[in-house]
Tab-separated table of C-alpha atoms in Angstrom:
chain	number	residue	atom	x	y	z
A	1	MET	CA	116.899	82.861	109.786
A	2	GLY	CA	120.438	83.381	108.517
A	3	PHE	CA	121.576	82.195	105.114
A	4	GLU	CA	122.873	78.674	105.062
A	5	HIS	CA	123.795	77.209	101.696
A	6	LYS	CA	122.054	73.874	100.961
A	7	TYR	CA	124.494	71.701	99.062
A	8	ARG	CA	123.365	69.093	96.564
A	9	VAL	CA	123.512	65.478	97.567
A	10	HIS	CA	126.406	63.405	96.269
A	11	TRP	CA	124.912	60.162	95.076
A	12	ALA	CA	127.121	57.019	94.743
A	13	ASP	CA	126.441	53.509	93.580
A	14	GLY	CA	125.755	51.160	96.468
A	15	MET	CA	125.360	53.893	99.141
A	16	LYS	CA	122.860	53.390	101.899
A	17	ILE	CA	120.051	55.922	101.647
A	18	ASN	CA	117.387	57.167	104.065
A	19	LYS	CA	114.816	59.992	104.145
A	20	ASP	CA	117.458	62.546	105.192
A	21	HIS	CA	119.117	62.267	101.755
A	22	PHE	CA	115.810	63.091	100.001
A	23	ILE	CA	115.113	65.963	102.418
A	24	ASP	CA	118.571	67.407	101.670
A	25	LEU	CA	117.871	67.019	97.934
A	26	GLU	CA	114.548	68.786	98.260
A	27	ASN	CA	116.031	71.609	100.392
A	28	SER	CA	118.798	72.158	97.827
A	29	MET	CA	116.245	72.466	95.083
A	30	LEU	CA	114.018	74.761	97.184
A	31	GLN	CA	116.916	77.082	97.845
A	32	GLN	CA	117.834	77.176	94.158
A	33	LEU	CA	114.251	78.105	93.277
A	34	MET	CA	114.110	80.844	95.950
A	35	MET	CA	117.408	82.292	94.704
A	36	ILE	CA	116.064	82.449	91.147
A	37	ASN	CA	112.869	84.066	92.365
A	38	SER	CA	114.792	86.598	94.430
A	39	ASN	CA	116.656	87.782	91.290
A	40	TYR	CA	113.355	89.395	90.213
A	41	ILE	CA	112.303	90.667	93.618
A	42	HIS	CA	113.474	93.882	95.311
A	43	GLN	CA	112.463	96.017	98.296
A	44	ASN	CA	109.566	97.574	96.377
A	45	ASN	CA	107.873	94.594	94.740
A	46	PHE	CA	107.714	91.705	97.237
A	47	GLY	CA	104.593	90.875	99.270
A	48	LEU	CA	101.037	89.784	98.598
A	49	LEU	CA	100.357	88.060	95.262
A	50	PRO	CA	97.210	88.793	93.202
A	51	ASP	CA	94.256	86.678	94.227
A	52	GLN	CA	92.497	85.390	91.132
A	53	SER	CA	89.075	85.635	92.757
A	54	ASN	CA	89.634	89.351	93.599
A	55	ASN	CA	86.589	89.080	95.868
A	56	GLU	CA	88.078	88.531	99.314
A	57	GLN	CA	90.647	90.311	101.499
A	58	PRO	CA	94.100	88.896	100.666
A	59	VAL	CA	94.999	88.642	104.376
A	60	ASN	CA	92.773	87.247	107.085
A	61	LEU	CA	93.923	88.035	110.605
A	62	SER	CA	92.183	87.357	113.886
A	63	VAL	CA	93.354	89.546	116.782
A	64	SER	CA	91.973	89.281	120.290
A	65	MET	CA	92.943	90.016	123.909
A	66	ASP	CA	93.480	87.152	126.320
A	67	GLY	CA	93.501	88.877	129.691
A	68	GLN	CA	94.687	92.394	130.295
A	69	GLU	CA	98.092	92.376	128.606
A	70	THR	CA	98.149	89.302	126.300
A	71	LEU	CA	97.469	89.654	122.562
A	72	VAL	CA	96.532	86.632	120.556
A	73	VAL	CA	97.112	86.747	116.751
A	74	VAL	CA	95.847	84.036	114.395
A	75	LEU	CA	96.698	84.072	110.669
A	76	ASN	CA	93.982	82.387	108.607
A	77	LYS	CA	94.894	83.446	105.083
A	78	CYS	CA	97.953	84.851	103.264
A	79	PHE	CA	99.268	84.349	99.735
A	80	ALA	CA	102.588	86.082	99.271
A	81	VAL	CA	106.231	85.989	98.267
A	82	THR	CA	109.023	87.240	100.507
A	83	LEU	CA	112.035	89.381	99.640
A	84	GLY	CA	114.121	86.233	99.554
A	85	GLY	CA	111.846	84.456	97.148
A	86	GLY	CA	110.042	82.289	99.680
A	87	GLN	CA	106.356	81.573	99.244
A	88	ILE	CA	103.724	82.017	101.975
A	89	ILE	CA	100.664	79.958	101.125
A	90	ILE	CA	97.994	79.891	103.824
A	91	ASN	CA	94.410	79.251	102.704
A	92	GLU	CA	91.294	77.249	103.680
A	93	ALA	CA	92.721	73.940	102.435
A	94	VAL	CA	96.012	74.399	104.397
A	95	ASN	CA	94.124	75.497	107.543
A	96	ALA	CA	91.844	72.401	107.276
A	97	TYR	CA	94.908	70.141	107.233
A	98	LEU	CA	96.563	72.075	110.069
A	99	GLU	CA	93.449	71.905	112.290
A	100	GLN	CA	93.332	68.154	111.678
A	101	SER	CA	96.934	68.014	112.888
A	102	GLY	CA	96.210	70.234	115.915
A	103	TYR	CA	98.435	73.006	114.545
A	104	ILE	CA	97.263	76.621	114.238
A	105	ILE	CA	99.282	79.491	112.877
A	106	GLN	CA	99.084	81.759	115.880
A	107	ASN	CA	101.121	83.402	118.624
A	108	ARG	CA	100.615	85.130	121.949
A	109	PHE	CA	102.330	88.303	122.943
A	110	ASN	CA	102.683	90.158	126.230
A	111	ILE	CA	102.043	93.803	125.555
A	112	ASP	CA	104.123	96.430	127.308
A	113	GLN	CA	103.093	100.060	127.753
A	114	GLU	CA	106.374	101.412	126.403
A	115	HIS	CA	105.173	101.281	122.818
A	116	SER	CA	101.980	102.324	121.109
A	117	LEU	CA	102.292	100.838	117.690
A	118	TRP	CA	103.378	97.364	116.513
A	119	TYR	CA	103.597	95.527	113.195
A	120	ILE	CA	102.400	91.982	112.831
A	121	VAL	CA	105.065	90.057	110.883
A	122	VAL	CA	104.702	86.554	109.405
A	123	SER	CA	107.843	84.555	108.638
A	124	VAL	CA	108.309	81.350	106.600
A	125	ASN	CA	110.983	78.738	107.106
A	126	PRO	CA	110.797	76.405	104.040
A	127	TYR	CA	113.354	74.013	105.543
A	128	ASN	CA	111.325	73.259	108.707
A	129	ARG	CA	108.614	70.842	107.671
A	130	VAL	CA	105.173	70.585	109.183
A	131	ALA	CA	103.462	67.252	108.328
A	132	ILE	CA	99.820	67.480	107.245
A	133	GLY	CA	97.137	65.362	105.688
A	134	PHE	CA	95.308	62.119	106.444
A	135	ALA	CA	97.308	58.905	106.788
A	136	ASP	CA	96.687	56.102	104.295
A	137	PRO	CA	95.361	53.166	106.344
A	138	ASP	CA	96.888	50.736	103.920
A	139	GLU	CA	100.396	52.162	104.251
A	140	GLU	CA	102.973	51.011	106.796
A	141	PRO	CA	104.260	52.762	108.807
A	142	ALA	CA	101.411	55.239	109.129
A	143	ARG	CA	102.406	58.795	108.162
A	144	LYS	CA	100.922	62.115	107.143
A	145	PRO	CA	101.448	62.239	103.421
A	146	TYR	CA	102.367	65.906	102.904
A	147	VAL	CA	104.407	68.730	104.409
A	148	ILE	CA	104.196	72.503	104.338
A	149	SER	CA	106.677	75.216	105.421
A	150	GLU	CA	106.742	76.352	109.032
A	151	TYR	CA	105.153	79.736	109.659
A	152	ASN	CA	105.752	82.013	112.631
A	153	ILE	CA	104.058	85.191	113.715
A	154	SER	CA	105.933	87.991	115.551
A	155	LEU	CA	104.953	91.389	116.870
A	156	VAL	CA	107.553	94.119	116.214
A	157	PRO	CA	107.395	97.619	117.747
A	158	GLU	CA	107.480	100.442	115.186
A	159	SER	CA	110.728	101.732	116.676
A	160	ALA	CA	112.421	98.380	116.017
A	161	MET	CA	111.084	98.039	112.435
A	162	ASN	CA	113.378	98.627	109.433
A	163	VAL	CA	111.057	100.423	106.993
A	164	ASN	CA	113.088	99.258	103.988
A	165	GLU	CA	112.788	95.526	104.729
A	166	VAL	CA	111.664	93.044	107.368
A	167	GLY	CA	113.991	90.204	106.419
A	168	TYR	CA	114.353	87.890	103.469
A	169	ASN	CA	111.717	85.438	104.718
A	170	SER	CA	109.138	87.756	106.293
A	171	ILE	CA	106.419	90.279	105.434
A	172	THR	CA	104.215	92.623	107.464
A	173	VAL	CA	100.581	91.596	107.422
A	174	GLY	CA	98.985	93.914	109.955
A	175	LYS	CA	99.424	96.895	112.309
A	176	VAL	CA	98.162	97.242	115.863
A	177	ILE	CA	97.859	100.501	117.808
A	178	LEU	CA	97.350	101.037	121.540
A	179	GLU	CA	94.614	103.645	122.014
A	180	ASN	CA	92.911	104.428	125.343
A	181	ASN	CA	94.390	101.266	126.804
A	182	GLN	CA	92.791	99.233	124.005
A	183	LEU	CA	94.558	97.410	121.252
A	184	ILE	CA	93.102	98.140	117.817
A	185	LEU	CA	93.879	96.412	114.512
A	186	VAL	CA	94.415	99.199	111.928
A	187	ASP	CA	91.823	98.523	109.279
A	188	ASP	CA	93.273	100.697	106.523
A	189	PHE	CA	96.738	99.063	106.707
A	190	ILE	CA	98.005	97.794	103.343
A	191	PRO	CA	100.735	95.127	103.517
A	192	PRO	CA	103.555	95.043	100.915
A	193	CYS	CA	102.165	93.916	97.540
A	194	THR	CA	103.726	92.568	94.358
A	195	SER	CA	101.036	94.238	92.239
A	196	ILE	CA	98.278	96.805	92.474
A	197	GLN	CA	95.968	93.858	91.783
A	198	SER	CA	97.044	92.181	95.060
A	199	HIS	CA	94.807	94.308	97.283
A	200	PRO	CA	91.300	95.742	96.838
A	201	GLU	CA	92.304	99.088	98.402
A	202	LEU	CA	95.094	99.367	95.863
A	203	ARG	CA	92.700	98.678	93.000
A	204	TYR	CA	90.367	101.368	94.367
A	205	THR	CA	93.278	103.823	94.678
A	206	PHE	CA	94.422	103.066	91.142
A	207	THR	CA	90.932	103.843	89.760
A	208	GLU	CA	90.739	107.077	91.786
A	209	ILE	CA	94.179	108.334	90.715
A	210	GLY	CA	93.348	107.441	87.091
A	211	ALA	CA	90.224	109.550	87.332
A	212	PHE	CA	92.249	112.371	88.891
A	213	PHE	CA	94.716	112.306	85.977
A	214	ASN	CA	91.822	112.436	83.485
A	215	ALA	CA	90.215	115.324	85.374
A	216	MET	CA	93.516	117.202	85.482
A	217	GLU	CA	93.969	116.789	81.750
A	218	LEU	CA	90.462	118.136	81.107
A	219	TYR	CA	90.865	121.058	83.551
A	220	ASN	CA	94.150	122.183	82.152
A	221	THR	CA	92.922	121.898	78.585
A	222	HIS	CA	90.042	124.245	79.444
A	223	ILE	CA	92.444	126.702	81.100
A	224	VAL	CA	94.664	126.827	78.033
A	225	GLN	CA	91.681	127.167	75.692
A	226	LYS	CA	90.190	130.090	77.662
A	227	ILE	CA	93.515	131.926	77.817
A	228	TYR	CA	93.861	131.692	74.048
A	229	GLN	CA	90.169	132.409	73.300
A	230	ASN	CA	90.150	135.486	75.501
A	231	LYS	CA	93.573	136.622	74.216
A	232	GLN	CA	94.734	137.153	77.812
A	233	ASN	CA	98.156	138.683	78.094
A	234	ASN	CA	98.469	139.619	81.779
A	235	ASP	CA	101.260	138.156	83.911
A	236	LEU	CA	98.992	135.812	85.891
A	237	ALA	CA	97.528	134.390	82.631
A	238	LYS	CA	101.011	133.865	81.150
A	239	MET	CA	102.154	131.955	84.268
A	240	ALA	CA	98.914	129.872	84.297
A	241	LEU	CA	99.460	129.087	80.621
A	242	ILE	CA	102.968	127.840	81.288
A	243	LEU	CA	101.848	125.770	84.292
A	244	SER	CA	98.929	124.188	82.441
A	245	ASN	CA	101.014	123.401	79.384
A	246	ASP	CA	103.659	121.711	81.559
A	247	VAL	CA	100.987	119.619	83.314
A	248	LEU	CA	99.376	118.659	80.001
A	249	VAL	CA	102.664	117.553	78.452
A	250	TYR	CA	103.375	115.334	81.485
A	251	LEU	CA	99.867	113.861	81.602
A	252	LYS	CA	99.655	113.125	77.849
A	253	GLY	CA	102.876	111.168	78.228
A	254	ILE	CA	101.820	108.919	81.098
A	255	ILE	CA	98.032	108.401	81.094
A	256	SER	CA	98.025	105.589	78.526
A	257	GLU	CA	100.901	103.822	80.281
A	258	TYR	CA	99.194	104.256	83.613
A	259	ARG	CA	95.837	102.875	82.365
A	260	ILE	CA	97.192	99.849	80.547
A	261	LYS	CA	100.537	98.917	82.131
A	262	ASP	CA	100.663	100.309	85.668
A	263	LYS	CA	97.523	98.464	86.833
A	264	TYR	CA	99.581	95.277	86.990
A	265	GLU	CA	102.774	96.895	88.368
A	266	PRO	CA	103.930	97.193	91.991
A	267	PRO	CA	102.207	100.074	93.872
A	268	VAL	CA	105.388	102.177	93.837
A	269	GLU	CA	104.854	102.866	90.099
A	270	MET	CA	101.477	104.461	90.847
A	271	ILE	CA	102.885	106.621	93.608
A	272	LEU	CA	105.803	107.676	91.417
A	273	LYS	CA	103.373	109.054	88.816
A	274	VAL	CA	101.836	111.281	91.476
A	275	MET	CA	105.242	112.346	92.802
A	276	ASN	CA	106.395	113.278	89.333
A	277	LEU	CA	103.312	115.405	88.757
A	278	ALA	CA	104.024	117.235	92.028
A	279	ARG	CA	107.576	117.909	90.800
A	280	ILE	CA	106.273	119.184	87.429
A	281	ILE	CA	103.942	121.646	89.163
A	282	LYS	CA	106.610	122.879	91.612
A	283	GLY	CA	109.182	123.204	88.844
A	284	SER	CA	106.745	125.215	86.661
A	285	LEU	CA	106.108	127.595	89.610
A	286	ASP	CA	109.787	127.908	90.564
A	287	VAL	CA	110.863	129.292	87.166
A	288	HIS	CA	108.991	132.469	88.193
A	289	ILE	CA	111.015	133.055	91.404
A	290	ASN	CA	111.564	136.816	91.748
A	291	ALA	CA	109.430	137.210	88.619
A	292	GLY	CA	105.870	136.967	89.932
A	293	LYS	CA	105.849	133.576	91.694
A	294	GLU	CA	104.620	135.027	95.014
A	295	GLU	CA	101.781	136.930	93.396
A	296	PHE	CA	100.798	133.866	91.332
A	297	LEU	CA	100.821	131.561	94.345
A	298	ASN	CA	98.695	133.960	96.343
A	299	TYR	CA	96.260	134.048	93.486
A	300	LEU	CA	96.158	130.275	93.182
A	301	THR	CA	95.698	129.721	96.934
A	302	GLU	CA	92.745	132.134	96.976
A	303	TRP	CA	90.851	129.605	94.895
A	304	CYS	CA	91.712	126.405	96.794
A	305	GLY	CA	90.907	127.462	100.357
A	306	THR	CA	94.470	127.330	101.719
A	307	ASN	CA	97.533	129.563	102.008
A	308	GLN	CA	100.886	129.715	100.290
A	309	GLY	CA	102.691	127.917	103.079
A	310	GLU	CA	100.251	125.023	103.168
A	311	PHE	CA	100.204	124.788	99.388
A	312	GLU	CA	104.001	124.561	99.094
A	313	ASN	CA	104.202	122.145	101.991
A	314	VAL	CA	101.825	119.707	100.291
A	315	LEU	CA	103.879	119.854	97.114
A	316	GLN	CA	107.137	119.429	98.986
A	317	GLU	CA	105.871	116.482	101.098
A	318	VAL	CA	104.880	114.527	97.975
A	319	ILE	CA	108.075	115.352	96.053
A	320	ASN	CA	110.201	114.207	99.020
A	321	LEU	CA	107.919	111.334	99.940
A	322	GLU	CA	109.714	108.268	101.343
A	323	TYR	CA	107.881	105.290	99.904
A	324	ILE	CA	107.399	102.637	102.611
A	325	HIS	CA	106.628	99.334	100.921
A	326	ILE	CA	105.899	97.479	104.156
A	327	ASP	CA	103.181	100.016	105.054
A	328	ILE	CA	101.858	101.331	101.724
A	329	SER	CA	98.981	103.282	103.333
A	330	THR	CA	101.340	105.993	104.575
A	331	SER	CA	102.375	106.874	101.006
A	332	ILE	CA	98.793	106.683	99.710
A	333	GLN	CA	97.590	109.146	102.356
A	334	LYS	CA	100.171	111.745	101.189
A	335	ALA	CA	99.123	111.190	97.574
A	336	SER	CA	95.471	111.593	98.527
A	337	GLU	CA	96.116	114.988	100.243
A	338	PHE	CA	97.999	116.221	97.165
A	339	THR	CA	95.481	115.080	94.574
A	340	MET	CA	92.496	116.539	96.465
A	341	LEU	CA	94.216	119.969	96.714
A	342	MET	CA	95.284	119.980	93.086
A	343	ASN	CA	91.875	118.852	91.917
A	344	THR	CA	90.201	121.697	93.880
A	345	LEU	CA	92.641	124.284	92.456
A	346	PHE	CA	92.654	123.378	88.792
A	347	LYS	CA	88.922	122.640	88.669
A	348	LYS	CA	88.241	126.151	89.960
A	349	LEU	CA	90.724	127.766	87.563
A	350	SER	CA	89.091	125.919	84.664
A	351	GLU	CA	85.695	127.378	85.645
A	352	LEU	CA	86.913	131.029	85.749
A	353	GLU	CA	85.920	133.324	82.886
A	354	TYR	CA	89.434	134.702	82.796
A	355	ILE	CA	92.645	134.221	84.686
A	356	GLY	CA	93.198	137.141	87.080
A	357	LYS	CA	89.680	137.287	88.438
A	358	LYS	CA	89.701	137.766	92.204
A	359	ASN	CA	87.886	135.516	94.631
A	360	MET	CA	84.993	137.750	95.782
A	361	ALA	CA	84.458	135.568	98.842
A	362	ASP	CA	87.549	137.296	100.254
A	363	VAL	CA	88.304	134.379	102.566
A	364	PHE	CA	91.088	135.141	104.974
A	365	VAL	CA	93.290	132.177	105.862
A	366	LYS	CA	95.912	132.510	108.568
A	367	GLU	CA	99.416	131.387	107.697
A	368	ASP	CA	99.579	128.929	110.582
A	369	LYS	CA	96.145	127.431	110.124
A	370	ASN	CA	95.970	123.620	110.104
A	371	ILE	CA	93.718	122.038	107.560
A	372	GLU	CA	91.231	119.712	109.236
A	373	LYS	CA	91.054	116.426	107.449
A	374	PRO	CA	87.541	114.856	107.565
A	375	ILE	CA	87.339	111.301	108.724
A	376	LYS	CA	86.375	109.049	105.811
A	377	LYS	CA	86.152	105.368	105.442
A	378	ARG	CA	88.085	105.581	102.198
A	379	ARG	CA	90.559	108.118	100.900
A	380	ARG	CA	89.434	110.425	98.148
A	381	PHE	CA	91.687	111.555	95.317
A	382	PHE	CA	89.402	113.890	93.387
A	383	ASP	CA	86.034	115.534	94.092
A	384	GLY	CA	83.141	114.828	91.747
A	385	PRO	CA	82.681	113.000	88.474
A	386	VAL	CA	84.719	113.855	85.366
């Protein structure tokens, strides 16, 4: 839906009026409100709004196959704001009115075999009015008393999707993949969200990353304490001391803000905290280029079950991560891989009697080995209680 300015109605004494004048007035006011809302919305903070109950999934989609190549999508629940400031309000009350009117928010799609992944997109047109409600028998002429905005569902192939935005009046609410000639609704998909509180998986992720930050603070404190207590002066200990101090300075500056402020912020703020930690760690290692970095990295990777190439790749992937707000799960997966690796490393270092001790297990890891990722129902960000 392209932008069309809704002008205010010019009222004059004695003019003949009808319902169109009031509709034009309402549309003008709606557009003004949406424009005001859009001033506070950008590509990284539109989407699902927090649900006060916090007990149910914020989006309720029904996906089924009708025949061999026809996909039926029904949207039962969604509470969101679009990039353009438009509101999407679909709940039980709205659905009850719509069913009474014989109107269901659904669409059918013919699936082609050229693509294997699609996004389910819901769009709102606030200027197209759908009448709902029960007519008052005492009112003439009979009419449905209320209206809601018109909603439409579309299915967009991944190749045709703009990852930065989906339009001013649309949001992604689901993802479907074609696997073994069967269409599957991706269950760990997280739509764009205005706040971490908008989705239960984001709240879980926030808690896990917070626990990871606390664990990292504890581990690095122990590393620094042991280096000082044992009066270690070897090159590996010196580099470990610099690394741990850099991590501690960063964590002490962000943990309180993360715990109190970020829990209500858009998800990108949470991801940024992890990205910045990766940059701190890489920067602390890079100052030792041609001065022991290779030896130190080899020593570190002995204790975390990987190799130097894999270790640096994980760091680099998080540092250069492209945050995709319309599909937040992709960014969270990268953050999870990073936090699990860092937790394993620093936990082990904090348990060593002294820095420089060799791993007696003498595990040989080939440079081109791929780390197998266990299939889990939920992502993990650190291993074990703190």
